[in-house]
């Protein structure tokens, strides 16, 4: 067994008794299907952590950091329903990973679309045994990574040297409804916007203890950072020239290696650094490396 760690794996924790009391969620064990606000999630491997561990054994992966998949973000919930849902996810994902004999580590999902709930979630679960934090890159109009409402969260993460995995939520552009573009284009776009906002607000340089890791090889951020730098160099309107230069800030990010083209991987290594490209599988989704 190697010491390889997968930083990008997904599981959906199932506790049938608890789910029965959660509004908008239904677990159908005979079908291995979870229904979330009317949408079916039927990828069986998401509900069976032992499948992930077997996959890891076959490929020599020692450990995996597990986050919930985007369908479980449920970003349209009001605050009153979002808090019990986030609580369920935290408790059950932690329990699922704890039962793996050390093979799986849980990432705490924070409700970025509800800034008022973040402090409550961190106070309850921030020191509960999670190995990092998972954040939705977008998917809701309230999510703006440059907003001052997140400063206390960044400070908390910086103090603890947190590993923070940034993963796209939904991309609500109706033009992307066809051809699977919601995923193919929308996912990397959402991550790129989140990373650009972090850079332009100097979050990585002001909170250097945070180890930001961007899903899907950084999304479009790694291909657009040169353009961000050009906007910085030419003092485009709205660009804060007191911020850390984008090309320098890019070296602070980690990314997984899910780029789907070897030439792109080499470019990403040139931008973030060879040692900042981490192994990620996107288990069990077909857009990863199943």
Short mmCIF file of N, CA and C in Angstrom, two decimals, residues 57-169:
data_model
loop_
_atom_site.label_atom_id
_atom_site.label_comp_id
_atom_site.label_asym_id
_atom_site.label_seq_id
_atom_site.Cartn_x
_atom_site.Cartn_y
_atom_site.Cartn_z
N UNK A 57 -8.27 -0.02 -2.61
CA UNK A 57 -7.35 -1.17 -2.51
C UNK A 57 -6.85 -1.60 -3.88
N UNK A 58 -7.71 -1.57 -4.88
CA UNK A 58 -7.34 -1.99 -6.22
C UNK A 58 -6.32 -1.05 -6.85
N UNK A 59 -6.29 0.19 -6.40
CA UNK A 59 -5.41 1.19 -7.01
C UNK A 59 -4.31 1.69 -6.09
N UNK A 60 -4.16 1.06 -4.96
CA UNK A 60 -3.08 1.43 -4.06
C UNK A 60 -3.26 2.77 -3.39
N UNK A 61 -4.50 3.18 -3.15
CA UNK A 61 -4.79 4.44 -2.47
C UNK A 61 -4.94 4.18 -0.98
N UNK A 62 -4.14 4.86 -0.18
CA UNK A 62 -4.14 4.58 1.26
C UNK A 62 -5.35 5.17 1.97
N UNK A 63 -5.67 6.43 1.62
CA UNK A 63 -6.75 7.12 2.32
C UNK A 63 -7.51 8.00 1.33
N UNK A 64 -8.74 8.34 1.69
CA UNK A 64 -9.53 9.26 0.88
C UNK A 64 -10.20 10.28 1.78
N UNK A 65 -10.21 11.54 1.35
CA UNK A 65 -10.94 12.59 2.03
C UNK A 65 -12.30 12.70 1.35
N UNK A 66 -13.35 12.53 2.13
CA UNK A 66 -14.69 12.36 1.59
C UNK A 66 -15.53 13.61 1.84
N UNK A 67 -16.17 14.09 0.80
CA UNK A 67 -17.14 15.19 0.90
C UNK A 67 -18.45 14.72 0.30
N UNK A 68 -19.53 15.41 0.66
CA UNK A 68 -20.83 15.05 0.09
C UNK A 68 -20.88 15.52 -1.36
N UNK A 69 -21.66 14.84 -2.22
CA UNK A 69 -21.80 15.27 -3.61
C UNK A 69 -22.76 16.44 -3.73
N UNK A 70 -22.66 17.23 -4.79
CA UNK A 70 -23.49 18.43 -4.94
C UNK A 70 -24.99 18.23 -4.79
N UNK A 71 -25.59 17.10 -5.23
CA UNK A 71 -27.04 16.98 -5.02
C UNK A 71 -27.46 17.09 -3.56
N UNK A 72 -26.53 16.81 -2.64
CA UNK A 72 -26.86 16.90 -1.21
C UNK A 72 -26.68 18.31 -0.65
N UNK A 73 -26.18 19.25 -1.46
CA UNK A 73 -26.02 20.61 -0.95
C UNK A 73 -27.38 21.24 -0.62
N UNK A 74 -28.39 20.95 -1.42
CA UNK A 74 -29.75 21.46 -1.19
C UNK A 74 -29.71 22.97 -0.90
N UNK A 75 -29.20 23.72 -1.84
CA UNK A 75 -28.88 25.12 -1.61
C UNK A 75 -30.08 26.05 -1.56
N UNK A 76 -31.25 25.55 -1.93
CA UNK A 76 -32.45 26.38 -1.89
C UNK A 76 -33.22 26.28 -0.58
N UNK A 77 -32.72 25.51 0.37
CA UNK A 77 -33.41 25.39 1.64
C UNK A 77 -33.38 26.71 2.41
N UNK A 78 -34.46 27.06 3.09
CA UNK A 78 -34.40 28.20 4.01
C UNK A 78 -33.54 27.83 5.22
N UNK A 79 -33.10 28.84 5.95
CA UNK A 79 -32.21 28.62 7.09
C UNK A 79 -32.78 27.63 8.09
N UNK A 80 -34.08 27.72 8.32
CA UNK A 80 -34.71 26.86 9.32
C UNK A 80 -34.60 25.38 8.98
N UNK A 81 -34.56 25.06 7.68
CA UNK A 81 -34.39 23.67 7.26
C UNK A 81 -32.94 23.32 6.98
N UNK A 82 -32.15 24.32 6.61
CA UNK A 82 -30.75 24.07 6.26
C UNK A 82 -29.94 23.62 7.47
N UNK A 83 -30.19 24.20 8.63
CA UNK A 83 -29.38 23.84 9.80
C UNK A 83 -29.55 22.38 10.19
N UNK A 84 -30.78 21.85 10.33
CA UNK A 84 -30.88 20.43 10.65
C UNK A 84 -30.32 19.52 9.56
N UNK A 85 -30.40 19.95 8.31
CA UNK A 85 -29.83 19.15 7.23
C UNK A 85 -28.31 19.12 7.31
N UNK A 86 -27.69 20.28 7.53
CA UNK A 86 -26.24 20.33 7.66
C UNK A 86 -25.79 19.53 8.88
N UNK A 87 -26.57 19.58 9.94
CA UNK A 87 -26.25 18.80 11.14
C UNK A 87 -26.29 17.31 10.85
N UNK A 88 -27.34 16.87 10.15
CA UNK A 88 -27.42 15.46 9.76
C UNK A 88 -26.19 15.06 8.95
N UNK A 89 -25.86 15.85 7.93
CA UNK A 89 -24.72 15.52 7.07
C UNK A 89 -23.43 15.41 7.86
N UNK A 90 -23.21 16.36 8.76
CA UNK A 90 -21.97 16.36 9.54
C UNK A 90 -21.88 15.12 10.42
N UNK A 91 -22.92 14.85 11.15
CA UNK A 91 -22.88 13.73 12.09
C UNK A 91 -22.78 12.38 11.38
N UNK A 92 -23.53 12.22 10.31
CA UNK A 92 -23.57 10.92 9.64
C UNK A 92 -22.34 10.70 8.76
N UNK A 93 -21.82 11.74 8.12
CA UNK A 93 -20.60 11.57 7.33
C UNK A 93 -19.43 11.25 8.24
N UNK A 94 -19.36 11.91 9.38
CA UNK A 94 -18.28 11.64 10.33
C UNK A 94 -18.36 10.20 10.84
N UNK A 95 -19.57 9.75 11.15
CA UNK A 95 -19.74 8.38 11.63
C UNK A 95 -19.38 7.37 10.55
N UNK A 96 -19.79 7.64 9.32
CA UNK A 96 -19.48 6.74 8.21
C UNK A 96 -17.97 6.60 8.04
N UNK A 97 -17.26 7.71 8.07
CA UNK A 97 -15.81 7.66 7.88
C UNK A 97 -15.11 7.04 9.08
N UNK A 98 -15.61 7.30 10.28
CA UNK A 98 -15.01 6.72 11.48
C UNK A 98 -15.08 5.20 11.47
N UNK A 99 -16.07 4.65 10.79
CA UNK A 99 -16.24 3.19 10.74
C UNK A 99 -15.33 2.53 9.72
N UNK A 100 -14.51 3.31 9.03
CA UNK A 100 -13.69 2.76 7.93
C UNK A 100 -12.33 2.26 8.38
N UNK A 101 -12.04 2.32 9.67
CA UNK A 101 -10.74 1.88 10.15
C UNK A 101 -9.60 2.78 9.73
N UNK A 102 -9.89 4.06 9.58
CA UNK A 102 -8.85 5.03 9.23
C UNK A 102 -8.65 5.25 7.75
N UNK A 103 -9.39 4.53 6.91
CA UNK A 103 -9.20 4.67 5.47
C UNK A 103 -9.86 5.93 4.91
N UNK A 104 -10.94 6.40 5.54
CA UNK A 104 -11.68 7.54 5.05
C UNK A 104 -11.66 8.67 6.07
N UNK A 105 -11.46 9.88 5.58
CA UNK A 105 -11.53 11.07 6.43
C UNK A 105 -12.63 11.98 5.93
N UNK A 106 -13.38 12.58 6.84
CA UNK A 106 -14.55 13.38 6.47
C UNK A 106 -14.19 14.86 6.35
N UNK A 107 -14.79 15.51 5.35
CA UNK A 107 -14.69 16.96 5.18
C UNK A 107 -16.03 17.58 5.58
N UNK A 108 -15.99 18.55 6.45
CA UNK A 108 -17.19 19.20 6.96
C UNK A 108 -17.77 20.13 5.91
N UNK A 109 -19.04 19.91 5.54
CA UNK A 109 -19.72 20.77 4.59
C UNK A 109 -20.28 22.00 5.32
N UNK A 110 -19.92 23.18 4.81
CA UNK A 110 -20.45 24.43 5.36
C UNK A 110 -21.46 25.04 4.40
N UNK A 111 -22.56 25.56 4.92
CA UNK A 111 -23.61 26.13 4.06
C UNK A 111 -23.27 27.55 3.64
N UNK A 112 -22.47 27.68 2.59
CA UNK A 112 -22.01 29.00 2.15
C UNK A 112 -23.15 29.93 1.76
N UNK A 113 -24.27 29.36 1.33
CA UNK A 113 -25.42 30.17 0.94
C UNK A 113 -26.16 30.74 2.15
N UNK A 114 -25.79 30.29 3.35
CA UNK A 114 -26.38 30.79 4.60
C UNK A 114 -25.25 31.25 5.54
N UNK A 115 -24.66 32.40 5.28
CA UNK A 115 -23.55 32.86 6.11
C UNK A 115 -23.89 32.90 7.60
N UNK A 116 -25.17 33.13 7.92
CA UNK A 116 -25.57 33.20 9.32
C UNK A 116 -25.48 31.85 10.03
N UNK A 117 -25.39 30.76 9.28
CA UNK A 117 -25.31 29.43 9.89
C UNK A 117 -23.88 28.91 9.99
N UNK A 118 -22.93 29.59 9.37
CA UNK A 118 -21.57 29.06 9.33
C UNK A 118 -20.93 29.02 10.71
N UNK A 119 -21.05 30.10 11.47
CA UNK A 119 -20.45 30.11 12.81
C UNK A 119 -21.07 29.03 13.69
N UNK A 120 -22.38 28.85 13.58
CA UNK A 120 -23.05 27.81 14.36
C UNK A 120 -22.51 26.43 14.00
N UNK A 121 -22.34 26.18 12.72
CA UNK A 121 -21.83 24.88 12.27
C UNK A 121 -20.40 24.66 12.73
N UNK A 122 -19.57 25.68 12.62
CA UNK A 122 -18.18 25.54 13.07
C UNK A 122 -18.08 25.35 14.59
N UNK A 123 -18.90 26.07 15.32
CA UNK A 123 -18.89 25.90 16.77
C UNK A 123 -19.29 24.50 17.18
N UNK A 124 -20.22 23.91 16.43
CA UNK A 124 -20.72 22.58 16.76
C UNK A 124 -19.79 21.47 16.30
N UNK A 125 -19.20 21.64 15.10
CA UNK A 125 -18.48 20.52 14.49
C UNK A 125 -17.04 20.83 14.12
N UNK A 126 -16.58 22.06 14.31
CA UNK A 126 -15.25 22.43 13.86
C UNK A 126 -14.14 21.63 14.49
N UNK A 127 -14.35 21.14 15.70
CA UNK A 127 -13.33 20.36 16.40
C UNK A 127 -13.82 18.94 16.68
N UNK A 128 -14.69 18.43 15.80
CA UNK A 128 -15.32 17.14 16.05
C UNK A 128 -14.60 15.96 15.39
N UNK A 129 -13.48 16.22 14.73
CA UNK A 129 -12.75 15.13 14.10
C UNK A 129 -12.73 15.17 12.59
N UNK A 130 -13.25 16.21 12.00
CA UNK A 130 -13.16 16.37 10.55
C UNK A 130 -11.73 16.69 10.15
N UNK A 131 -11.35 16.27 8.94
CA UNK A 131 -9.99 16.48 8.46
C UNK A 131 -9.87 17.66 7.53
N UNK A 132 -10.93 18.40 7.39
CA UNK A 132 -10.93 19.59 6.56
C UNK A 132 -12.35 20.08 6.36
N UNK A 133 -12.46 21.06 5.48
CA UNK A 133 -13.72 21.73 5.20
C UNK A 133 -14.04 21.58 3.71
N UNK A 134 -15.31 21.43 3.38
CA UNK A 134 -15.75 21.42 1.98
C UNK A 134 -16.71 22.57 1.76
N UNK A 135 -16.48 23.35 0.70
CA UNK A 135 -17.29 24.52 0.39
C UNK A 135 -17.83 24.43 -1.03
N UNK A 136 -19.07 24.85 -1.21
CA UNK A 136 -19.62 24.99 -2.56
C UNK A 136 -19.04 26.25 -3.20
N UNK A 137 -18.53 26.12 -4.42
CA UNK A 137 -17.96 27.26 -5.12
C UNK A 137 -19.01 28.27 -5.54
N UNK A 138 -20.21 27.79 -5.76
CA UNK A 138 -21.30 28.65 -6.20
C UNK A 138 -22.60 27.89 -6.10
N UNK A 139 -23.53 28.22 -6.99
CA UNK A 139 -24.80 27.52 -6.99
C UNK A 139 -25.93 28.26 -6.32
N UNK A 140 -25.62 29.43 -5.78
CA UNK A 140 -26.63 30.24 -5.09
C UNK A 140 -26.20 31.69 -5.18
N UNK A 141 -27.15 32.62 -5.39
CA UNK A 141 -26.77 34.03 -5.54
C UNK A 141 -26.14 34.63 -4.30
N UNK A 142 -26.33 34.03 -3.14
CA UNK A 142 -25.72 34.56 -1.91
C UNK A 142 -24.23 34.26 -1.81
N UNK A 143 -23.74 33.34 -2.62
CA UNK A 143 -22.34 32.92 -2.47
C UNK A 143 -21.44 33.84 -3.28
N UNK A 144 -20.68 34.64 -2.57
CA UNK A 144 -19.70 35.57 -3.15
C UNK A 144 -18.47 35.50 -2.27
N UNK A 145 -17.44 34.83 -2.74
CA UNK A 145 -16.27 34.54 -1.91
C UNK A 145 -15.53 35.80 -1.47
N UNK A 146 -15.79 36.92 -2.11
CA UNK A 146 -15.15 38.18 -1.72
C UNK A 146 -15.96 38.95 -0.69
N UNK A 147 -17.10 38.44 -0.30
CA UNK A 147 -17.98 39.16 0.63
C UNK A 147 -17.39 39.17 2.03
N UNK A 148 -17.55 40.29 2.70
CA UNK A 148 -17.01 40.45 4.06
C UNK A 148 -17.67 39.51 5.07
N UNK A 149 -18.84 38.97 4.73
CA UNK A 149 -19.53 38.07 5.67
C UNK A 149 -18.75 36.80 5.94
N UNK A 150 -17.77 36.48 5.09
CA UNK A 150 -16.98 35.26 5.28
C UNK A 150 -15.67 35.49 6.02
N UNK A 151 -15.36 36.72 6.37
CA UNK A 151 -14.05 37.00 6.97
C UNK A 151 -13.81 36.23 8.26
N UNK A 152 -14.82 36.12 9.12
CA UNK A 152 -14.65 35.37 10.36
C UNK A 152 -14.40 33.89 10.07
N UNK A 153 -15.04 33.37 9.04
CA UNK A 153 -14.82 31.99 8.64
C UNK A 153 -13.38 31.78 8.17
N UNK A 154 -12.90 32.68 7.31
CA UNK A 154 -11.52 32.56 6.84
C UNK A 154 -10.55 32.64 8.02
N UNK A 155 -10.81 33.53 8.96
CA UNK A 155 -9.94 33.66 10.13
C UNK A 155 -9.92 32.37 10.94
N UNK A 156 -11.08 31.77 11.14
CA UNK A 156 -11.17 30.50 11.88
C UNK A 156 -10.33 29.43 11.18
N UNK A 157 -10.46 29.34 9.87
CA UNK A 157 -9.72 28.33 9.11
C UNK A 157 -8.22 28.61 9.13
N UNK A 158 -7.87 29.87 9.05
CA UNK A 158 -6.45 30.25 9.06
C UNK A 158 -5.81 29.88 10.39
N UNK A 159 -6.50 30.13 11.48
CA UNK A 159 -5.97 29.80 12.80
C UNK A 159 -5.67 28.32 12.94
N UNK A 160 -6.45 27.49 12.26
CA UNK A 160 -6.31 26.04 12.39
C UNK A 160 -5.54 25.40 11.25
N UNK A 161 -5.09 26.20 10.29
CA UNK A 161 -4.38 25.63 9.14
C UNK A 161 -5.23 24.65 8.37
N UNK A 162 -6.49 24.99 8.14
CA UNK A 162 -7.46 24.06 7.57
C UNK A 162 -7.18 23.73 6.10
N UNK A 163 -7.44 22.48 5.76
CA UNK A 163 -7.53 22.06 4.36
C UNK A 163 -8.94 22.37 3.91
N UNK A 164 -9.10 23.17 2.86
CA UNK A 164 -10.40 23.64 2.41
C UNK A 164 -10.60 23.25 0.95
N UNK A 165 -11.52 22.33 0.74
CA UNK A 165 -11.80 21.81 -0.61
C UNK A 165 -12.95 22.59 -1.22
N UNK A 166 -12.70 23.24 -2.35
CA UNK A 166 -13.69 24.06 -3.04
C UNK A 166 -14.23 23.28 -4.23
N UNK A 167 -15.52 22.99 -4.18
CA UNK A 167 -16.15 22.13 -5.21
C UNK A 167 -17.38 22.84 -5.77
N UNK A 168 -17.61 22.77 -7.08
CA UNK A 168 -18.77 23.48 -7.65
C UNK A 168 -20.10 22.93 -7.17
N UNK A 169 -21.04 23.85 -7.03
CA UNK A 169 -22.43 23.47 -6.85
C UNK A 169 -23.10 23.53 -8.22
#
